[in-house]
DNA sequence: CTGAAAGCGCTAACAA
DNA sequence: TTGTTAGCGCTTTCAG
């Protein structure tokens, strides 16, 4: 059933029906007529037909590298909370860490399918930049900084610096690092820089043999911890770029009977929910993922309402969460 | 720019352009002309205009109670994998456990916005049934069974039965139960039935004082474990309806110095990733969440292609994963 | 406040 | 193969 059939059914004009669903410039009796017919027929207007006219989709495209990650799903939860409240739906694309899908999704979103885009990418290539430049709707990037775009990000460098410093101040003399893909400016590069800066500020020279790059999962953390801890020089504290990596490292220590924190301290980033129930409760740095989502969504809403020429970077601060994994009973002096 | 402006720009007819993007019934020179103009202008056809004509949205609505849950995000990952491969996008609604939003999303999806719907609800009310009955596109329910609908679900009863039996066979004489909302037929009701059946089959009478209902999170598991373990009769094994609840219970035991598994065994359901890095690695029952997502998506695809009158229920089996939390060193006879 | 009518951008039937 | 054209279902002037 379309609007004119329905209008006939209700005994009113097409415009009356349209007004009923829009501005509501309508007399009460017509309104009643329409409501009655609505009950009777179950008519629902077609969204796409409306979109053809109004150019409004009430849809926001969200591009994610992964769904089943705690940090990402928290961000998404924040996004959906704010956008849902404003009557927007999420058109979600899970790229499964396939960069080419990031590009093709952006292309897709150019087809007037969405009113705005939120992008959670981990790496930006030139291709990204060129497709982004062609977008005709506002874009907000969450979790990363990209010049020329509105971004909500974390203080990754500060977070890594704080966690590493904590371990050094607890007596760590020989720190090790298990990081993430350096092409990822936030979790990879910045957290590494933070680690190195903490070492420098405490007069420690980083040992390249004690630095590894892991994937974003436990198994990889386990493997890298194995390499680091089976070397000749055994570190007394390990900074891990994510809590998942840290959990994997902890698993290895447990298996090998390496005491945490007395023999090795472990620190992570992200403050994931499992942290406090781990074998040794994990010290971590809380990043405000959900807030990143809500703020990113608000930024996008503002841009969709009226676009500004001024680009904004919102950096969210962190909170260090100290737990057992860095709680040295005695400070080895 | 619209199709006729673009056609003029390319020096071809409107239909040539339309054919370029659709059937491809087109001579090579025209094709070349169009491709060249595409480069030059950056024209992209409007999806909604196409939808008005074709009634195809290439969108699937997915309704979830929550985003940041490992089990749900695994299901969603499965869904997005299969549907993405077939060129469908996900229109995601996070109801945040608000049942009324489940209803309103279904209403929304009736507005010809999606070609099909996948529903991950936890509870079905009469209102659900009445809205579902009005849907004009195929619907698949994942994680629950609802009569008259295509469903993909788990063997929740069997899973609970298996885990409870395991603990009893390991020497558990006085089992306790921390379950979930009984209105949730899968995680609430069926897992409870499985627990009770295991007790009955082993000649144990369930003690109502040793049965609690928790929310789907750690804190709640902690609280309920506290109640159960501070009673006069202390159980020697606790079946928890989810791994999160189990992790909370474990936290309480740890705080109180209650030895796992020697004083109390703990078993969960879901086999979440944190299980193996917990304080005491958690015995659990692996449920095939991702497969539930892929199978649900396939079922929906089949229905969208041509709808069948026959309703199908696909039940996925489980795998018991034994870890330390139920590994009694000596069996207390 | 109301209704008629002209599109929105596209697809597909039709005739060539 | 091709181009013309009549819609798809809706919104929104415009004149009343």
XYZ file of C-alpha atoms (C1' of nucleotides) in Angstrom:
698
model
C 0.000 0.000 0.000
C 1.271 3.439 -0.875
C 0.369 6.866 0.319
C -2.384 7.547 -2.190
C -4.096 4.227 -1.667
C -3.910 4.842 2.025
C -5.226 8.386 1.655
C -8.216 7.059 -0.225
C -8.746 4.426 2.453
C -8.705 7.081 5.141
C -10.847 9.477 3.164
C -8.302 12.297 3.188
C -5.871 13.767 0.686
C -2.350 12.585 0.077
C -0.933 15.768 1.517
C -2.903 15.304 4.695
C -1.244 11.955 5.174
C 2.158 13.374 4.446
C 1.565 16.180 6.915
C 0.435 13.704 9.504
C 3.833 12.039 9.381
C 5.766 15.283 9.145
C 4.952 18.799 10.296
C 1.510 17.943 11.614
C -0.180 20.979 10.111
C -3.516 19.224 10.332
C -7.021 19.502 11.767
C -8.006 17.145 14.533
C -10.715 15.360 12.623
C -8.411 14.518 9.750
C -5.833 13.369 12.218
C -8.394 11.060 13.788
C -9.410 9.733 10.390
C -5.813 8.931 9.590
C -5.129 7.299 12.905
C -8.136 5.092 12.550
C -7.134 4.014 9.052
C -3.602 3.398 10.285
C -4.930 0.913 12.824
C -7.075 -0.735 10.237
C -4.569 -1.046 7.415
C -1.180 -1.178 9.151
C 0.181 1.244 6.571
C 3.753 2.396 7.040
C 5.327 5.029 4.778
C 8.342 4.058 2.734
C 11.534 5.447 4.055
C 13.431 5.384 0.814
C 10.772 7.292 -1.058
C 10.996 9.964 1.589
C 14.758 9.963 1.325
C 14.632 10.540 -2.413
C 12.838 13.796 -1.734
C 14.396 14.979 1.474
C 17.960 13.663 1.045
C 17.885 12.680 4.671
C 18.554 9.064 5.538
C 18.704 9.260 9.331
C 21.486 6.743 8.999
C 25.069 7.003 10.182
C 27.712 4.731 8.742
C 30.073 3.203 11.277
C 33.199 1.470 10.056
C 34.984 -0.835 12.484
C 37.974 -3.144 12.126
C 36.392 -5.768 14.363
C 33.264 -6.383 16.349
C 34.265 -8.736 19.090
C 36.739 -6.514 20.827
C 35.876 -5.016 24.159
C 37.318 -1.603 23.431
C 35.646 -1.296 20.056
C 32.304 -2.517 21.274
C 32.418 -0.018 24.093
C 33.038 2.774 21.623
C 30.183 1.511 19.472
C 27.929 1.377 22.483
C 28.646 5.038 23.154
C 27.980 5.923 19.542
C 24.720 4.046 19.416
C 23.528 5.567 22.670
C 23.888 9.149 21.509
C 22.819 8.629 17.928
C 19.887 6.409 18.880
C 18.595 9.113 21.155
C 18.571 11.511 18.203
C 16.697 9.099 15.973
C 19.620 7.881 13.921
C 20.284 4.278 13.071
C 23.705 2.752 12.574
C 24.763 1.269 9.291
C 27.557 -0.914 10.529
C 30.434 -2.242 8.527
C 32.838 -4.706 10.051
C 35.972 -4.679 7.931
C 37.560 -7.597 9.790
C 40.887 -5.756 9.681
C 40.788 -5.683 5.903
C 41.835 -2.187 4.886
C 40.392 -2.538 1.421
C 36.994 -2.980 2.988
C 37.450 0.332 4.786
C 37.889 1.944 1.420
C 34.992 0.160 -0.221
C 32.704 0.998 2.690
C 33.566 4.642 2.406
C 32.769 4.401 -1.292
C 29.500 2.775 -0.428
C 28.649 5.519 1.983
C 29.130 8.055 -0.748
C 26.047 6.678 -2.472
C 23.842 8.983 -0.450
C 23.235 6.171 1.917
C 24.154 7.885 5.145
C 24.045 11.355 6.656
C 27.425 10.989 8.303
C 30.254 8.561 8.967
C 32.189 7.495 12.034
C 35.418 5.738 11.233
C 37.381 3.576 13.609
C 40.389 2.762 11.512
C 43.713 1.650 12.805
C 45.921 2.611 9.900
C 45.641 5.419 7.363
C 47.032 4.994 3.877
C 47.075 7.471 1.021
C 44.096 5.639 -0.399
C 42.204 6.349 2.794
C 43.024 9.991 2.481
C 41.922 10.221 -1.113
C 38.600 8.492 -0.521
C 37.979 10.512 2.619
C 38.586 13.694 0.668
C 35.733 12.768 -1.651
C 33.170 12.185 1.068
C 30.194 14.473 0.850
C 28.933 13.918 4.361
C 30.629 14.753 7.653
C 33.177 12.260 8.936
C 34.448 11.813 12.471
C 37.420 9.609 13.264
C 37.472 7.895 16.630
C 40.549 6.442 18.287
C 43.032 7.988 15.888
C 44.140 11.400 14.746
C 44.091 12.304 11.088
C 45.008 15.783 10.020
C 42.156 17.680 8.453
C 39.433 15.628 10.134
C 37.405 15.814 13.268
C 38.815 13.299 15.705
C 38.214 11.929 19.152
C 41.230 10.158 20.495
C 42.987 9.011 23.618
C 46.203 10.155 25.138
C 47.978 6.975 24.135
C 51.431 8.336 24.657
C 50.599 9.613 28.119
C 48.942 6.346 29.043
C 51.984 4.292 28.051
C 54.280 6.768 29.751
C 52.314 6.593 32.990
C 52.165 2.794 33.104
C 55.827 2.380 32.268
C 56.837 4.996 34.816
C 54.742 3.309 37.443
C 56.608 0.058 36.952
C 59.985 1.768 36.975
C 59.126 3.624 40.129
C 58.033 0.371 41.706
C 61.563 -0.844 41.210
C 61.675 -1.960 37.597
C 65.266 -1.732 36.371
C 65.073 -3.666 33.126
C 61.818 -2.976 31.312
C 60.521 -4.823 28.278
C 57.925 -3.814 25.716
C 55.295 -5.776 23.840
C 53.700 -3.338 21.462
C 51.291 -3.273 18.555
C 51.562 -2.598 14.835
C 53.594 0.629 14.465
C 51.473 1.670 11.486
C 48.697 2.103 13.992
C 49.545 5.574 15.218
C 47.570 5.292 18.427
C 48.016 1.826 19.892
C 51.221 1.120 17.988
C 53.369 4.177 17.565
C 52.229 6.485 20.376
C 52.261 3.837 23.059
C 55.736 2.908 22.013
C 56.862 6.508 22.159
C 55.347 6.812 25.627
C 57.235 3.726 26.740
C 60.520 4.981 25.363
C 60.040 8.419 26.853
C 59.419 6.927 30.285
C 62.636 4.959 30.010
C 64.570 8.020 28.872
C 63.187 10.167 31.676
C 64.318 7.583 34.184
C 67.743 7.225 32.677
C 67.201 3.785 31.197
C 68.383 2.868 27.718
C 65.837 0.720 25.874
C 67.147 -2.684 24.879
C 65.909 -3.598 21.380
C 66.094 -7.285 22.318
C 63.429 -6.595 24.906
C 60.966 -5.121 22.442
C 58.434 -7.108 20.474
C 55.396 -6.361 18.347
C 52.310 -8.477 18.944
C 48.915 -8.852 17.329
C 45.896 -7.617 19.255
C 45.218 -10.875 21.037
C 46.215 -13.048 23.942
C 47.939 -15.781 21.991
C 50.245 -13.299 20.415
C 50.992 -11.739 23.796
C 51.848 -15.190 25.052
C 54.251 -15.847 22.192
C 56.017 -12.531 22.502
C 56.357 -12.868 26.269
C 57.925 -16.271 25.684
C 60.539 -14.764 23.381
C 61.309 -11.938 25.721
C 61.442 -14.033 28.862
C 63.494 -16.843 27.464
C 66.309 -14.545 26.387
C 69.580 -14.235 28.273
C 68.616 -10.999 29.959
C 65.320 -11.398 31.751
C 63.376 -8.151 32.207
C 61.767 -7.356 35.552
C 58.763 -5.549 34.106
C 56.832 -5.714 30.850
C 54.746 -2.956 29.380
C 52.065 -4.357 27.103
C 50.262 -2.120 24.637
C 46.901 -3.738 25.375
C 45.328 -5.728 28.165
C 44.852 -8.707 25.884
C 48.534 -8.830 25.169
C 49.200 -8.467 28.887
C 46.851 -11.350 29.663
C 48.750 -13.540 27.223
C 52.057 -12.544 28.773
C 50.684 -13.348 32.189
C 49.597 -16.761 31.028
C 53.144 -17.515 29.975
C 54.534 -16.359 33.306
C 52.067 -18.511 35.119
C 52.987 -21.559 33.081
C 56.656 -20.979 33.717
C 56.144 -20.280 37.377
C 57.488 -16.764 37.006
C 56.174 -14.791 39.970
C 54.128 -11.685 39.266
C 54.900 -9.033 40.371
C 57.972 -10.093 42.309
C 59.983 -11.463 39.421
C 58.205 -9.646 36.623
C 55.688 -6.812 36.785
C 53.141 -6.567 33.999
C 51.212 -3.490 32.944
C 48.592 -3.100 30.243
C 46.483 -0.447 28.592
C 42.713 -0.349 28.223
C 41.464 -1.491 31.625
C 39.392 -4.279 30.169
C 36.829 -5.979 32.328
C 38.812 -9.176 32.689
C 41.726 -7.269 34.244
C 40.588 -7.592 37.798
C 39.802 -11.282 37.639
C 43.058 -12.312 36.029
C 45.481 -14.730 37.639
C 47.278 -11.667 38.938
C 44.915 -8.681 38.805
C 46.286 -6.501 36.070
C 47.440 -2.931 36.457
C 46.257 -1.009 33.463
C 45.390 2.422 32.186
C 41.737 3.169 31.842
C 40.884 4.735 28.501
C 37.459 6.231 28.153
C 36.249 4.166 25.228
C 32.564 4.662 25.725
C 33.028 8.387 26.167
C 35.049 8.425 22.959
C 31.991 6.948 21.287
C 29.527 9.392 22.785
C 31.760 12.382 22.079
C 32.440 11.231 18.540
C 28.724 10.874 17.958
C 28.062 14.339 19.374
C 30.731 15.803 17.165
C 29.150 14.164 14.154
C 25.689 15.349 15.124
C 26.971 18.894 15.353
C 28.590 18.594 11.934
C 25.480 17.098 10.406
C 23.362 19.930 11.752
C 25.593 22.579 10.362
C 29.009 21.922 9.099
C 31.817 24.047 10.437
C 35.098 24.840 8.737
C 36.986 24.440 11.955
C 38.338 20.961 12.547
C 38.458 19.703 16.101
C 40.615 17.181 17.928
C 39.246 15.982 21.221
C 41.767 14.100 23.299
C 40.467 12.153 26.271
C 42.689 11.696 29.279
C 43.294 8.429 31.100
C 43.310 6.994 34.606
C 45.944 4.673 35.923
C 44.491 1.637 37.662
C 46.974 -0.038 39.978
C 46.433 -3.658 40.808
C 48.535 -6.605 41.939
C 50.508 -7.130 38.747
C 52.697 -4.127 39.562
C 52.426 -4.258 43.344
C 55.947 -5.105 44.409
C 55.988 -6.072 48.059
C 59.531 -4.823 48.432
C 61.180 -2.356 46.144
C 64.323 -3.883 44.705
C 66.809 -1.104 45.263
C 24.448 15.465 -9.735
C 21.755 13.053 -10.852
C 21.611 10.409 -13.506
C 20.390 12.654 -16.328
C 22.933 15.367 -15.672
C 25.574 12.709 -15.587
C 24.294 11.082 -18.766
C 24.534 14.413 -20.538
C 28.037 14.893 -19.160
C 29.065 11.490 -20.457
C 27.331 11.960 -23.774
C 25.111 8.908 -23.394
C 21.504 8.259 -22.540
C 20.080 7.838 -19.086
C 19.342 4.196 -19.677
C 22.900 3.562 -20.744
C 24.007 4.840 -17.361
C 21.426 2.796 -15.541
C 22.456 -0.272 -17.487
C 26.073 0.395 -16.668
C 25.291 0.079 -12.971
C 22.890 -2.820 -13.401
C 22.591 -5.467 -16.060
C 25.449 -4.235 -18.195
C 23.616 -4.579 -21.480
C 25.938 -2.092 -23.070
C 28.395 -1.560 -25.908
C 32.030 -1.149 -25.049
C 32.395 2.392 -26.344
C 29.498 3.629 -24.236
C 30.921 1.810 -21.301
C 34.212 3.598 -21.827
C 32.465 6.943 -22.145
C 30.708 6.372 -18.853
C 33.805 5.236 -17.058
C 35.675 8.283 -18.190
C 32.903 10.614 -17.035
C 32.733 8.759 -13.755
C 36.370 9.570 -13.118
C 35.866 13.153 -14.084
C 32.715 13.899 -12.133
C 32.791 11.484 -9.194
C 29.137 10.733 -9.791
C 27.558 8.060 -7.595
C 23.983 6.883 -8.063
C 21.537 7.399 -5.267
C 20.710 4.268 -3.408
C 17.363 5.393 -2.105
C 16.106 6.359 -5.541
C 16.972 2.898 -6.714
C 15.256 1.388 -3.711
C 12.047 3.259 -4.453
C 11.891 1.445 -7.735
C 13.313 -1.944 -6.935
C 12.091 -2.358 -3.344
C 15.462 -3.839 -2.531
C 17.487 -2.193 0.201
C 20.383 -4.645 0.527
C 20.105 -3.967 4.222
C 19.479 -6.398 7.032
C 18.245 -5.161 10.364
C 19.981 -6.647 13.386
C 18.483 -6.096 16.816
C 20.712 -6.755 19.822
C 20.218 -6.272 23.547
C 23.793 -5.122 24.031
C 26.931 -4.507 22.060
C 29.750 -4.951 24.503
C 29.177 -8.573 25.320
C 31.547 -11.169 24.034
C 28.885 -13.695 23.130
C 26.718 -11.187 21.300
C 29.584 -9.612 19.438
C 30.727 -13.019 18.295
C 27.284 -13.736 16.936
C 27.264 -10.378 15.199
C 30.652 -11.071 13.727
C 29.318 -14.264 12.208
C 26.293 -12.454 10.834
C 28.342 -9.670 9.309
C 30.775 -12.107 7.743
C 28.133 -14.011 5.803
C 25.923 -11.082 4.946
C 28.827 -8.851 3.981
C 30.020 -11.466 1.532
C 26.607 -11.348 -0.143
C 26.629 -7.579 -0.422
C 24.319 -6.836 2.467
C 24.929 -4.167 5.052
C 23.807 -4.340 8.650
C 21.393 -1.850 10.095
C 22.203 -2.312 13.722
C 20.007 -1.473 16.659
C 21.322 -1.746 20.162
C 18.339 -1.877 22.475
C 20.448 -1.682 25.632
C 18.205 -4.322 27.219
C 15.187 -2.106 26.788
C 12.426 -4.337 25.471
C 10.376 -1.428 24.233
C 13.203 -0.573 21.880
C 13.019 -4.075 20.462
C 9.423 -3.380 19.565
C 10.076 0.060 18.154
C 12.976 -1.215 16.072
C 10.821 -3.901 14.582
C 8.265 -1.214 13.785
C 11.011 0.830 12.210
C 12.095 -2.099 10.109
C 8.588 -2.413 8.758
C 9.077 0.922 6.970
C 10.562 -0.890 4.013
C 13.967 -0.149 5.358
C 15.414 -3.625 5.359
C 15.164 -6.818 3.353
C 15.272 -9.020 6.423
C 15.718 -9.004 10.179
C 17.855 -10.939 12.620
C 16.665 -10.676 16.180
C 18.724 -11.463 19.237
C 16.178 -10.971 21.964
C 16.357 -12.444 25.415
C 12.703 -12.342 26.374
C 9.565 -12.634 24.257
C 6.380 -10.905 25.316
C 2.971 -10.916 23.648
C 3.856 -7.541 22.233
C 6.889 -9.088 20.556
C 4.711 -11.728 19.017
C 2.172 -9.272 17.725
C 4.758 -7.002 16.123
C 6.644 -9.954 14.696
C 3.444 -11.226 13.143
C 3.132 -7.973 11.232
C 6.619 -8.062 9.733
C 6.652 -8.162 5.963
C 10.219 -9.336 5.571
C 11.815 -12.594 6.716
C 12.901 -12.780 10.336
C 15.409 -15.108 11.936
C 15.806 -15.387 15.687
C 19.238 -16.226 17.032
C 19.952 -17.533 20.516
C 16.349 -18.277 21.399
C 13.491 -20.397 20.157
C 10.184 -18.841 19.280
C 7.436 -20.980 17.841
C 6.508 -20.096 14.298
C 9.859 -18.500 13.475
C 13.123 -19.593 12.012
C 15.593 -19.923 14.847
C 19.200 -20.760 15.479
C 19.821 -21.666 19.084
C 22.122 -23.498 21.423
C 21.525 -26.582 23.482
C 21.383 -24.596 26.696
C 19.811 -27.338 28.702
C 22.371 -29.864 27.589
C 25.219 -27.472 28.277
C 24.080 -26.829 31.828
C 23.441 -30.508 32.356
C 26.914 -31.420 31.157
C 28.721 -28.862 33.299
C 26.752 -29.678 36.413
C 27.245 -33.409 35.897
C 30.951 -32.876 35.453
C 31.207 -31.192 38.829
C 29.110 -33.841 40.531
C 31.194 -36.593 38.996
C 34.317 -34.823 40.197
C 32.999 -35.261 43.717
C 30.551 -32.393 44.159
C 28.009 -33.406 46.782
C 26.311 -30.102 47.482
C 25.876 -28.085 44.307
C 24.770 -24.475 44.095
C 23.313 -22.536 41.190
C 23.714 -18.947 40.067
C 21.399 -18.476 37.132
C 20.011 -15.772 34.929
C 16.617 -14.169 34.419
C 14.110 -17.034 34.103
C 12.127 -15.055 31.529
C 15.083 -15.626 29.264
C 14.202 -19.085 28.001
C 17.706 -19.912 26.859
C 20.213 -18.617 29.400
C 17.693 -18.403 32.226
C 15.139 -21.175 32.096
C 16.849 -23.906 30.071
C 20.155 -23.692 31.891
C 18.312 -23.978 35.155
C 16.404 -27.006 33.938
C 19.671 -28.581 32.834
C 21.148 -27.972 36.270
C 18.160 -29.450 38.055
C 18.055 -32.436 35.766
C 21.719 -33.184 36.445
C 21.044 -33.102 40.176
C 18.020 -35.347 39.832
C 19.892 -37.847 37.683
C 22.576 -38.049 40.335
C 20.115 -38.437 43.165
C 20.662 -34.981 44.639
C 17.787 -32.838 45.814
C 18.280 -29.181 44.875
C 18.420 -26.849 47.844
C 16.497 -23.630 47.084
C 18.770 -21.755 49.501
C 21.637 -22.554 47.181
C 20.007 -21.052 44.109
C 20.302 -17.438 43.078
C 19.499 -15.354 40.023
C 22.177 -12.914 38.848
C 22.403 -10.228 36.213
C 24.635 -10.885 33.207
C 27.770 -9.410 34.753
C 30.645 -10.079 37.095
C 29.553 -7.820 39.912
C 26.273 -9.583 40.157
C 28.011 -12.953 40.135
C 30.186 -11.727 42.980
C 27.187 -10.668 45.051
C 25.279 -13.865 44.526
C 28.311 -15.991 45.322
C 28.675 -14.036 48.540
C 25.119 -14.859 49.545
C 25.478 -18.493 48.702
C 28.856 -18.957 50.317
C 28.121 -17.123 53.517
C 25.101 -19.284 54.348
C 25.173 -22.029 56.902
C 25.499 -24.803 54.372
C 28.446 -24.164 52.133
C 28.216 -25.772 48.677
C 31.201 -27.574 47.216
C 30.475 -26.636 43.610
C 28.705 -23.780 41.889
C 27.166 -23.893 38.450
C 27.043 -20.400 36.922
C 24.808 -19.695 33.943
C 27.469 -17.548 32.263
C 31.229 -17.159 32.416
C 30.874 -13.573 33.596
C 28.845 -14.677 36.559
C 31.424 -17.390 37.198
C 34.252 -14.865 37.089
C 32.477 -12.766 39.703
C 31.940 -15.798 41.896
C 35.587 -16.672 41.540
C 36.571 -13.189 42.601
C 34.615 -13.603 45.800
C 36.230 -16.958 46.521
C 39.623 -15.483 45.979
C 38.938 -12.601 48.332
C 37.713 -14.977 50.995
C 40.564 -17.376 50.512
C 38.190 -20.141 49.462
C 40.254 -22.651 47.500
C 39.194 -23.467 43.955
C 38.590 -26.271 43.105
C 39.369 -28.017 46.384
C 36.833 -26.260 48.552
C 34.504 -25.086 45.802
C 34.432 -25.989 42.139
C 33.118 -23.431 39.694
C 31.708 -24.041 36.227
C 30.432 -21.574 33.665
C 28.806 -21.501 30.261
C 29.996 -19.725 27.148
C 33.723 -20.388 27.107
C 34.603 -16.732 26.964
C 38.125 -15.717 26.107
C 39.004 -14.623 29.599
C 38.228 -18.094 30.967
C 41.698 -19.479 30.523
C 43.503 -16.545 32.072
C 41.320 -16.306 35.147
C 42.700 -16.657 38.660
C 41.674 -20.285 38.418
C 41.227 -21.213 34.748
C 37.519 -21.700 34.329
C 35.819 -24.862 33.196
C 33.057 -23.893 30.855
C 30.895 -25.085 28.000
C 31.782 -23.797 24.598
C 28.754 -22.521 22.707
C 29.218 -21.852 19.022
C 28.267 -18.202 19.005
C 29.938 -17.232 15.795
C 28.479 -20.224 14.003
C 25.070 -19.252 15.331
C 25.613 -15.920 13.608
C 26.756 -17.387 10.308
C 23.990 -19.981 10.272
C 21.356 -17.411 11.189
C 22.566 -15.207 8.367
C 22.460 -18.101 5.908
C 18.961 -18.967 7.001
C 17.910 -15.384 6.436
C 19.576 -15.244 3.030
C 17.675 -18.359 1.991
C 14.407 -16.837 3.175
C 15.101 -13.549 1.419
C 15.801 -15.366 -1.827
C 12.617 -17.306 -1.699
C 10.516 -17.608 1.321
C 9.521 -21.073 2.436
C 6.485 -22.028 4.471
C 8.465 -24.489 6.481
C 9.929 -23.076 9.666
C 13.276 -24.369 10.808
C 14.955 -24.678 14.178
C 18.690 -25.204 14.097
C 20.146 -26.233 17.430
C 23.902 -26.113 17.793
C 25.612 -28.521 20.110
C 28.253 -27.636 22.681
C 31.687 -28.729 23.852
C 32.689 -29.077 27.449
C 35.995 -27.382 28.229
C 37.579 -28.696 31.398
C 40.044 -26.483 33.180
C 41.376 -26.059 36.706
C 38.246 -24.683 38.320
C 36.710 -28.153 38.380
C 39.918 -30.168 38.563
C 39.739 -31.755 41.984
C 43.100 -33.273 42.862
C 41.468 -35.878 45.038
C 37.875 -36.889 44.767
C 36.144 -36.396 48.102
C 34.370 -39.706 48.561
C -5.715 24.714 7.203
C -6.215 22.040 2.579
C -5.565 19.619 -2.072
C -3.569 19.395 -6.736
C 0.342 18.720 -8.968
C 5.205 18.967 -9.893
C 9.070 16.762 -9.046
C 13.165 13.827 -6.149
C 16.655 10.178 -8.957
C 16.200 6.080 -10.542
C 14.565 1.613 -13.214
C 12.336 -0.974 -16.701
C 8.983 -1.649 -20.237
C 8.534 -0.507 -24.736
C 9.439 0.654 -29.297
C 12.960 1.301 -32.323
C 21.747 -2.733 -28.366
C 19.628 1.752 -27.665
C 16.666 5.928 -26.079
C 12.150 7.566 -24.491
C 9.173 7.714 -21.006
C 6.054 6.301 -17.436
C 6.147 5.432 -13.082
C 8.215 3.983 -7.814
C 6.112 6.578 -3.139
C 6.861 10.420 -1.135
C 7.293 15.787 -0.009
C 6.391 20.388 -0.862
C 5.286 24.274 -3.216
C 1.399 26.983 -4.623
C -3.071 28.634 -4.930
C -7.023 28.481 -2.590
